[in-house]
């Protein structure tokens, strides 16, 4: 198991470096986030021991269950799944960033809890750039107005945009949903919104990381290509599937 994970990590980093070269980018511009949904702590620790420092979980229960094994390790944890408001207090115990901010009531409830804890939180706005009902996220044409609305919550620090691109065997069908996130970021920059600085793009998974990097991704979220297929018979990208 250890050999497989280390070998897979090397292959993923090679893919990232190759994609960056082809796009004229420096590989240091792209972070690797370990997507660890259903991955047990012992496998995650192998990747951490190999030098990885960033992981993302989709479920609060998994954050909690793995915490005793991971909390003392040098790793930053993000929440990358759909967040219910009644799980906010628990999720905030474990993460430094939420990448799935997609509605005003979630922003409001996050702000309330963060004020109680006297802390700020990095957030990414999730956008549904593939227009699929199986995915959460804001409609692309609502992102700028959403940013104006949540600016009033001073505890929330907008650091980027996140999307789950369309997954298809045809790359020509996959690329537009990734390109759209970059175009939305450019629209935000052109709007010159106060207190909005550089925004990262979190997009690209095992199947489409090269396409995402070509479109400007700064963070790829990789699980299957590192830990193996954990979702036999399921569609990992369908966020409405109950685990």
PDB file of C-alpha atoms in Angstrom:
ATOM      1  CA  UNK A   1       0.000   0.000   0.000  1.00  0.00           C
ATOM      2  CA  UNK A   2       2.748   2.453   0.951  1.00  0.00           C
ATOM      3  CA  UNK A   3       4.668   1.843  -2.258  1.00  0.00           C
ATOM      4  CA  UNK A   4       1.539   2.304  -4.354  1.00  0.00           C
ATOM      5  CA  UNK A   5       0.612   5.624  -2.739  1.00  0.00           C
ATOM      6  CA  UNK A   6       4.148   7.014  -2.994  1.00  0.00           C
ATOM      7  CA  UNK A   7       4.396   5.910  -6.623  1.00  0.00           C
ATOM      8  CA  UNK A   8       1.013   7.447  -7.387  1.00  0.00           C
ATOM      9  CA  UNK A   9       2.029  10.721  -5.744  1.00  0.00           C
ATOM     10  CA  UNK A  10       5.128  10.909  -7.920  1.00  0.00           C
ATOM     11  CA  UNK A  11       3.020  10.274 -11.000  1.00  0.00           C
ATOM     12  CA  UNK A  12       0.516  12.987 -10.050  1.00  0.00           C
ATOM     13  CA  UNK A  13       3.300  15.508  -9.435  1.00  0.00           C
ATOM     14  CA  UNK A  14       4.787  14.573 -12.802  1.00  0.00           C
ATOM     15  CA  UNK A  15       1.410  15.169 -14.435  1.00  0.00           C
ATOM     16  CA  UNK A  16       1.165  18.577 -12.745  1.00  0.00           C
ATOM     17  CA  UNK A  17       4.684  19.561 -13.807  1.00  0.00           C
ATOM     18  CA  UNK A  18       4.131  18.412 -17.382  1.00  0.00           C
ATOM     19  CA  UNK A  19       0.812  20.254 -17.624  1.00  0.00           C
ATOM     20  CA  UNK A  20       2.419  23.425 -16.284  1.00  0.00           C
ATOM     21  CA  UNK A  21       5.250  23.213 -18.804  1.00  0.00           C
ATOM     22  CA  UNK A  22       2.802  22.780 -21.658  1.00  0.00           C
ATOM     23  CA  UNK A  23       0.887  25.832 -20.424  1.00  0.00           C
ATOM     24  CA  UNK A  24       3.981  27.955 -19.870  1.00  0.00           C
ATOM     25  CA  UNK A  25       3.414  28.016 -16.127  1.00  0.00           C
ATOM     26  CA  UNK A  26       5.632  27.325 -13.143  1.00  0.00           C
ATOM     27  CA  UNK A  27       4.647  24.177 -11.213  1.00  0.00           C
ATOM     28  CA  UNK A  28       4.940  26.176  -7.978  1.00  0.00           C
ATOM     29  CA  UNK A  29       1.736  27.991  -9.015  1.00  0.00           C
ATOM     30  CA  UNK A  30      -0.333  24.814  -8.547  1.00  0.00           C
ATOM     31  CA  UNK A  31      -1.005  23.224  -5.160  1.00  0.00           C
ATOM     32  CA  UNK A  32      -1.937  19.579  -4.727  1.00  0.00           C
ATOM     33  CA  UNK A  33      -4.827  18.997  -2.350  1.00  0.00           C
ATOM     34  CA  UNK A  34      -5.369  15.421  -1.210  1.00  0.00           C
ATOM     35  CA  UNK A  35      -9.068  14.633  -1.695  1.00  0.00           C
ATOM     36  CA  UNK A  36      -9.541  12.150   1.136  1.00  0.00           C
ATOM     37  CA  UNK A  37     -13.237  11.283   1.051  1.00  0.00           C
ATOM     38  CA  UNK A  38     -13.515   7.709   2.472  1.00  0.00           C
ATOM     39  CA  UNK A  39      -9.701   7.411   2.674  1.00  0.00           C
ATOM     40  CA  UNK A  40      -8.622   6.035   6.075  1.00  0.00           C
ATOM     41  CA  UNK A  41      -6.133   7.928   8.204  1.00  0.00           C
ATOM     42  CA  UNK A  42      -3.335   5.384   7.751  1.00  0.00           C
ATOM     43  CA  UNK A  43      -3.322   5.977   3.989  1.00  0.00           C
ATOM     44  CA  UNK A  44      -3.444   9.745   4.433  1.00  0.00           C
ATOM     45  CA  UNK A  45      -0.465   9.581   6.791  1.00  0.00           C
ATOM     46  CA  UNK A  46       1.591   7.842   4.104  1.00  0.00           C
ATOM     47  CA  UNK A  47       1.015  10.809   1.789  1.00  0.00           C
ATOM     48  CA  UNK A  48       1.792  13.269   4.570  1.00  0.00           C
ATOM     49  CA  UNK A  49       5.019  11.443   5.409  1.00  0.00           C
ATOM     50  CA  UNK A  50       5.897  11.761   1.719  1.00  0.00           C
ATOM     51  CA  UNK A  51       5.666  15.557   2.012  1.00  0.00           C
ATOM     52  CA  UNK A  52       2.057  16.488   1.295  1.00  0.00           C
ATOM     53  CA  UNK A  53       0.624  19.241   3.493  1.00  0.00           C
ATOM     54  CA  UNK A  54      -2.878  19.978   2.190  1.00  0.00           C
ATOM     55  CA  UNK A  55      -5.986  17.792   2.362  1.00  0.00           C
ATOM     56  CA  UNK A  56      -9.708  18.260   1.831  1.00  0.00           C
ATOM     57  CA  UNK A  57     -12.683  16.436   3.303  1.00  0.00           C
ATOM     58  CA  UNK A  58     -16.281  16.329   2.106  1.00  0.00           C
ATOM     59  CA  UNK A  59     -17.974  15.167   5.298  1.00  0.00           C
ATOM     60  CA  UNK A  60     -17.908  16.527   8.836  1.00  0.00           C
ATOM     61  CA  UNK A  61     -18.033  12.998  10.253  1.00  0.00           C
ATOM     62  CA  UNK A  62     -14.798  12.102   8.468  1.00  0.00           C
ATOM     63  CA  UNK A  63     -13.065  15.235   9.746  1.00  0.00           C
ATOM     64  CA  UNK A  64     -14.040  14.249  13.274  1.00  0.00           C
ATOM     65  CA  UNK A  65     -13.237  10.549  12.968  1.00  0.00           C
ATOM     66  CA  UNK A  66      -9.759  11.116  11.507  1.00  0.00           C
ATOM     67  CA  UNK A  67      -8.835  14.039  13.733  1.00  0.00           C
ATOM     68  CA  UNK A  68      -7.186  12.057  16.511  1.00  0.00           C
ATOM     69  CA  UNK A  69      -4.778  10.512  13.986  1.00  0.00           C
ATOM     70  CA  UNK A  70      -4.051  13.694  12.017  1.00  0.00           C
ATOM     71  CA  UNK A  71      -4.328  16.705  14.344  1.00  0.00           C
ATOM     72  CA  UNK A  72      -0.687  16.640  15.449  1.00  0.00           C
ATOM     73  CA  UNK A  73       0.640  16.393  11.900  1.00  0.00           C
ATOM     74  CA  UNK A  74       1.886  19.285   9.776  1.00  0.00           C
ATOM     75  CA  UNK A  75      -1.131  19.511   7.480  1.00  0.00           C
ATOM     76  CA  UNK A  76      -3.748  22.070   6.536  1.00  0.00           C
ATOM     77  CA  UNK A  77      -7.321  20.816   6.210  1.00  0.00           C
ATOM     78  CA  UNK A  78      -9.989  22.301   3.959  1.00  0.00           C
ATOM     79  CA  UNK A  79     -13.669  21.461   3.719  1.00  0.00           C
ATOM     80  CA  UNK A  80     -14.574  20.800   0.084  1.00  0.00           C
ATOM     81  CA  UNK A  81     -18.057  19.265   0.333  1.00  0.00           C
ATOM     82  CA  UNK A  82     -21.562  20.682   0.597  1.00  0.00           C
ATOM     83  CA  UNK A  83     -21.876  22.247   4.054  1.00  0.00           C
ATOM     84  CA  UNK A  84     -25.132  22.194   5.966  1.00  0.00           C
ATOM     85  CA  UNK A  85     -25.618  25.094   8.352  1.00  0.00           C
ATOM     86  CA  UNK A  86     -26.212  22.793  11.319  1.00  0.00           C
ATOM     87  CA  UNK A  87     -22.709  21.341  10.856  1.00  0.00           C
ATOM     88  CA  UNK A  88     -20.857  24.680  10.843  1.00  0.00           C
ATOM     89  CA  UNK A  89     -19.760  24.688  14.476  1.00  0.00           C
ATOM     90  CA  UNK A  90     -18.358  21.177  14.217  1.00  0.00           C
ATOM     91  CA  UNK A  91     -16.609  21.681  10.868  1.00  0.00           C
ATOM     92  CA  UNK A  92     -14.896  24.860  12.075  1.00  0.00           C
ATOM     93  CA  UNK A  93     -13.108  22.846  14.755  1.00  0.00           C
ATOM     94  CA  UNK A  94     -10.997  21.179  12.101  1.00  0.00           C
ATOM     95  CA  UNK A  95     -10.502  23.394   9.034  1.00  0.00           C
ATOM     96  CA  UNK A  96      -8.804  26.619   8.005  1.00  0.00           C
ATOM     97  CA  UNK A  97     -10.737  27.031   4.756  1.00  0.00           C
ATOM     98  CA  UNK A  98     -14.159  26.201   3.344  1.00  0.00           C
ATOM     99  CA  UNK A  99     -14.163  25.831  -0.435  1.00  0.00           C
ATOM    100  CA  UNK A 100     -17.906  25.328  -0.868  1.00  0.00           C
ATOM    101  CA  UNK A 101     -19.499  28.665   0.050  1.00  0.00           C
ATOM    102  CA  UNK A 102     -22.501  28.874  -2.259  1.00  0.00           C
ATOM    103  CA  UNK A 103     -25.398  30.644  -0.518  1.00  0.00           C
ATOM    104  CA  UNK A 104     -26.107  33.664   1.658  1.00  0.00           C
ATOM    105  CA  UNK A 105     -27.582  31.848   4.643  1.00  0.00           C
ATOM    106  CA  UNK A 106     -24.415  29.761   4.887  1.00  0.00           C
ATOM    107  CA  UNK A 107     -22.282  32.934   4.848  1.00  0.00           C
ATOM    108  CA  UNK A 108     -24.472  34.480   7.536  1.00  0.00           C
ATOM    109  CA  UNK A 109     -24.293  31.459   9.824  1.00  0.00           C
ATOM    110  CA  UNK A 110     -20.560  31.101   9.313  1.00  0.00           C
ATOM    111  CA  UNK A 111     -20.084  34.748  10.254  1.00  0.00           C
ATOM    112  CA  UNK A 112     -22.146  34.345  13.423  1.00  0.00           C
ATOM    113  CA  UNK A 113     -20.111  31.392  14.610  1.00  0.00           C
ATOM    114  CA  UNK A 114     -16.783  32.948  13.632  1.00  0.00           C
ATOM    115  CA  UNK A 115     -17.649  36.103  15.571  1.00  0.00           C
ATOM    116  CA  UNK A 116     -18.310  33.942  18.630  1.00  0.00           C
ATOM    117  CA  UNK A 117     -14.902  32.354  18.174  1.00  0.00           C
ATOM    118  CA  UNK A 118     -13.232  35.704  17.419  1.00  0.00           C
ATOM    119  CA  UNK A 119     -11.581  34.375  14.265  1.00  0.00           C
ATOM    120  CA  UNK A 120     -11.572  34.771  10.503  1.00  0.00           C
ATOM    121  CA  UNK A 121     -11.867  32.069   7.860  1.00  0.00           C
ATOM    122  CA  UNK A 122     -10.628  31.695   4.295  1.00  0.00           C
ATOM    123  CA  UNK A 123     -13.399  30.787   1.860  1.00  0.00           C
ATOM    124  CA  UNK A 124     -13.738  29.842  -1.793  1.00  0.00           C
ATOM    125  CA  UNK A 125     -16.992  30.474  -3.626  1.00  0.00           C
ATOM    126  CA  UNK A 126     -18.304  27.338  -5.290  1.00  0.00           C
ATOM    127  CA  UNK A 127     -19.654  27.853  -8.802  1.00  0.00           C
ATOM    128  CA  UNK A 128     -21.651  25.349 -10.856  1.00  0.00           C
ATOM    129  CA  UNK A 129     -19.901  25.934 -14.158  1.00  0.00           C
ATOM    130  CA  UNK A 130     -21.173  22.706 -15.720  1.00  0.00           C
ATOM    131  CA  UNK A 131     -24.840  23.616 -15.052  1.00  0.00           C
ATOM    132  CA  UNK A 132     -25.546  20.084 -13.800  1.00  0.00           C
ATOM    133  CA  UNK A 133     -28.324  19.407 -11.290  1.00  0.00           C
ATOM    134  CA  UNK A 134     -26.103  16.834  -9.606  1.00  0.00           C
ATOM    135  CA  UNK A 135     -23.782  19.578  -8.390  1.00  0.00           C
ATOM    136  CA  UNK A 136     -24.038  22.402  -5.904  1.00  0.00           C
ATOM    137  CA  UNK A 137     -22.674  25.885  -6.473  1.00  0.00           C
ATOM    138  CA  UNK A 138     -23.784  29.315  -7.565  1.00  0.00           C
ATOM    139  CA  UNK A 139     -24.956  29.924 -11.130  1.00  0.00           C
ATOM    140  CA  UNK A 140     -22.092  31.695 -12.924  1.00  0.00           C
ATOM    141  CA  UNK A 141     -24.072  34.869 -13.543  1.00  0.00           C
ATOM    142  CA  UNK A 142     -24.730  35.336  -9.801  1.00  0.00           C
ATOM    143  CA  UNK A 143     -21.145  35.254  -8.550  1.00  0.00           C
ATOM    144  CA  UNK A 144     -20.354  38.974  -8.638  1.00  0.00           C
ATOM    145  CA  UNK A 145     -23.595  39.985  -6.929  1.00  0.00           C
ATOM    146  CA  UNK A 146     -22.968  37.262  -4.333  1.00  0.00           C
ATOM    147  CA  UNK A 147     -19.527  38.692  -3.596  1.00  0.00           C
ATOM    148  CA  UNK A 148     -21.036  42.125  -3.054  1.00  0.00           C
ATOM    149  CA  UNK A 149     -23.540  40.588  -0.620  1.00  0.00           C
ATOM    150  CA  UNK A 150     -21.027  38.638   1.488  1.00  0.00           C
ATOM    151  CA  UNK A 151     -18.472  41.434   1.698  1.00  0.00           C
ATOM    152  CA  UNK A 152     -20.345  42.666   4.759  1.00  0.00           C
ATOM    153  CA  UNK A 153     -19.240  39.582   6.655  1.00  0.00           C
ATOM    154  CA  UNK A 154     -15.813  40.692   7.780  1.00  0.00           C
ATOM    155  CA  UNK A 155     -14.904  37.277   9.199  1.00  0.00           C
ATOM    156  CA  UNK A 156     -14.994  35.714   5.718  1.00  0.00           C
ATOM    157  CA  UNK A 157     -11.877  36.191   3.618  1.00  0.00           C
ATOM    158  CA  UNK A 158     -12.583  35.422  -0.044  1.00  0.00           C
ATOM    159  CA  UNK A 159      -9.536  33.611  -1.382  1.00  0.00           C
ATOM    160  CA  UNK A 160     -10.792  32.021  -4.572  1.00  0.00           C
ATOM    161  CA  UNK A 161     -13.348  30.181  -6.656  1.00  0.00           C
ATOM    162  CA  UNK A 162     -14.016  26.448  -6.773  1.00  0.00           C
ATOM    163  CA  UNK A 163     -15.777  24.228  -9.289  1.00  0.00           C
ATOM    164  CA  UNK A 164     -16.267  20.594 -10.194  1.00  0.00           C
ATOM    165  CA  UNK A 165     -15.931  20.536 -13.951  1.00  0.00           C
ATOM    166  CA  UNK A 166     -18.008  18.473 -16.327  1.00  0.00           C
ATOM    167  CA  UNK A 167     -16.597  14.942 -16.490  1.00  0.00           C
ATOM    168  CA  UNK A 168     -16.822  13.264 -19.866  1.00  0.00           C
ATOM    169  CA  UNK A 169     -14.724  11.039 -22.097  1.00  0.00           C
ATOM    170  CA  UNK A 170     -14.609  13.900 -24.597  1.00  0.00           C
ATOM    171  CA  UNK A 171     -12.089  16.529 -23.480  1.00  0.00           C
ATOM    172  CA  UNK A 172     -13.643  19.117 -25.763  1.00  0.00           C
ATOM    173  CA  UNK A 173     -16.819  18.846 -23.715  1.00  0.00           C
ATOM    174  CA  UNK A 174     -14.951  19.064 -20.413  1.00  0.00           C
ATOM    175  CA  UNK A 175     -12.833  22.143 -21.007  1.00  0.00           C
ATOM    176  CA  UNK A 176     -15.531  24.866 -21.270  1.00  0.00           C
ATOM    177  CA  UNK A 177     -16.699  24.398 -17.672  1.00  0.00           C
ATOM    178  CA  UNK A 178     -13.118  24.896 -16.477  1.00  0.00           C
ATOM    179  CA  UNK A 179     -12.485  27.850 -18.739  1.00  0.00           C
ATOM    180  CA  UNK A 180     -15.666  29.480 -17.452  1.00  0.00           C
ATOM    181  CA  UNK A 181     -14.345  29.629 -13.877  1.00  0.00           C
ATOM    182  CA  UNK A 182     -11.266  31.507 -15.089  1.00  0.00           C
ATOM    183  CA  UNK A 183     -13.460  33.886 -17.075  1.00  0.00           C
ATOM    184  CA  UNK A 184     -15.588  34.543 -13.984  1.00  0.00           C
ATOM    185  CA  UNK A 185     -12.443  35.376 -12.025  1.00  0.00           C
ATOM    186  CA  UNK A 186     -11.405  37.791 -14.762  1.00  0.00           C
ATOM    187  CA  UNK A 187     -14.839  39.435 -14.606  1.00  0.00           C
ATOM    188  CA  UNK A 188     -14.414  39.869 -10.853  1.00  0.00           C
ATOM    189  CA  UNK A 189     -11.028  41.513 -11.369  1.00  0.00           C
ATOM    190  CA  UNK A 190     -12.477  43.813 -14.034  1.00  0.00           C
ATOM    191  CA  UNK A 191     -15.272  44.803 -11.643  1.00  0.00           C
ATOM    192  CA  UNK A 192     -12.616  46.157  -9.241  1.00  0.00           C
ATOM    193  CA  UNK A 193     -14.533  45.132  -6.117  1.00  0.00           C
ATOM    194  CA  UNK A 194     -13.164  46.642  -2.912  1.00  0.00           C
ATOM    195  CA  UNK A 195     -11.120  44.319  -0.689  1.00  0.00           C
ATOM    196  CA  UNK A 196     -10.969  41.557  -3.293  1.00  0.00           C
ATOM    197  CA  UNK A 197      -7.362  40.639  -3.936  1.00  0.00           C
ATOM    198  CA  UNK A 198      -5.811  37.776  -5.855  1.00  0.00           C
ATOM    199  CA  UNK A 199      -8.189  34.849  -6.259  1.00  0.00           C
ATOM    200  CA  UNK A 200      -7.104  31.249  -6.611  1.00  0.00           C
ATOM    201  CA  UNK A 201      -8.920  28.737  -8.795  1.00  0.00           C
ATOM    202  CA  UNK A 202      -9.593  25.365  -7.179  1.00  0.00           C
ATOM    203  CA  UNK A 203     -10.466  23.029 -10.031  1.00  0.00           C
ATOM    204  CA  UNK A 204      -9.215  19.830 -11.557  1.00  0.00           C
ATOM    205  CA  UNK A 205      -9.453  16.252 -10.306  1.00  0.00           C
ATOM    206  CA  UNK A 206      -7.884  12.967 -11.356  1.00  0.00           C
ATOM    207  CA  UNK A 207      -9.663  12.927 -14.714  1.00  0.00           C
ATOM    208  CA  UNK A 208      -9.154  16.535 -15.770  1.00  0.00           C
ATOM    209  CA  UNK A 209      -6.205  18.041 -13.918  1.00  0.00           C
ATOM    210  CA  UNK A 210      -4.294  18.784 -17.143  1.00  0.00           C
ATOM    211  CA  UNK A 211      -7.255  20.630 -18.623  1.00  0.00           C
ATOM    212  CA  UNK A 212      -7.750  22.565 -15.387  1.00  0.00           C
ATOM    213  CA  UNK A 213      -4.119  23.634 -15.225  1.00  0.00           C
ATOM    214  CA  UNK A 214      -4.271  24.767 -18.844  1.00  0.00           C
ATOM    215  CA  UNK A 215      -7.201  26.982 -17.839  1.00  0.00           C
ATOM    216  CA  UNK A 216      -5.378  28.498 -14.869  1.00  0.00           C
ATOM    217  CA  UNK A 217      -6.071  26.232 -11.892  1.00  0.00           C
ATOM    218  CA  UNK A 218      -4.005  26.993  -8.794  1.00  0.00           C
ATOM    219  CA  UNK A 219      -5.170  23.959  -6.821  1.00  0.00           C
ATOM    220  CA  UNK A 220      -6.051  20.476  -8.045  1.00  0.00           C
ATOM    221  CA  UNK A 221      -8.038  18.162  -5.765  1.00  0.00           C
ATOM    222  CA  UNK A 222      -6.802  14.619  -6.323  1.00  0.00           C
ATOM    223  CA  UNK A 223      -8.034  11.429  -4.683  1.00  0.00           C
ATOM    224  CA  UNK A 224      -8.444   8.454  -7.002  1.00  0.00           C
ATOM    225  CA  UNK A 225      -5.107   8.851  -8.793  1.00  0.00           C
ATOM    226  CA  UNK A 226      -3.338   8.758  -5.421  1.00  0.00           C
ATOM    227  CA  UNK A 227      -5.368   6.422  -3.213  1.00  0.00           C
ATOM    228  CA  UNK A 228      -7.073   4.253  -5.835  1.00  0.00           C
ATOM    229  CA  UNK A 229     -10.730   3.992  -6.770  1.00  0.00           C
ATOM    230  CA  UNK A 230     -12.821   4.210  -3.586  1.00  0.00           C
ATOM    231  CA  UNK A 231     -16.154   4.650  -5.356  1.00  0.00           C
ATOM    232  CA  UNK A 232     -16.851   1.494  -7.327  1.00  0.00           C
ATOM    233  CA  UNK A 233     -20.362   1.774  -8.713  1.00  0.00           C
ATOM    234  CA  UNK A 234     -20.729   5.425  -7.638  1.00  0.00           C
ATOM    235  CA  UNK A 235     -20.276   8.817  -9.231  1.00  0.00           C
ATOM    236  CA  UNK A 236     -17.905  10.772  -6.983  1.00  0.00           C
ATOM    237  CA  UNK A 237     -18.793  14.061  -8.649  1.00  0.00           C
ATOM    238  CA  UNK A 238     -22.507  13.693  -7.871  1.00  0.00           C
ATOM    239  CA  UNK A 239     -22.689  15.740  -4.690  1.00  0.00           C
ATOM    240  CA  UNK A 240     -26.252  14.646  -4.003  1.00  0.00           C
ATOM    241  CA  UNK A 241     -25.257  11.003  -3.472  1.00  0.00           C
ATOM    242  CA  UNK A 242     -25.552  10.129   0.214  1.00  0.00           C
ATOM    243  CA  UNK A 243     -22.485   8.518   1.752  1.00  0.00           C
TER     244      UNK A 243
END
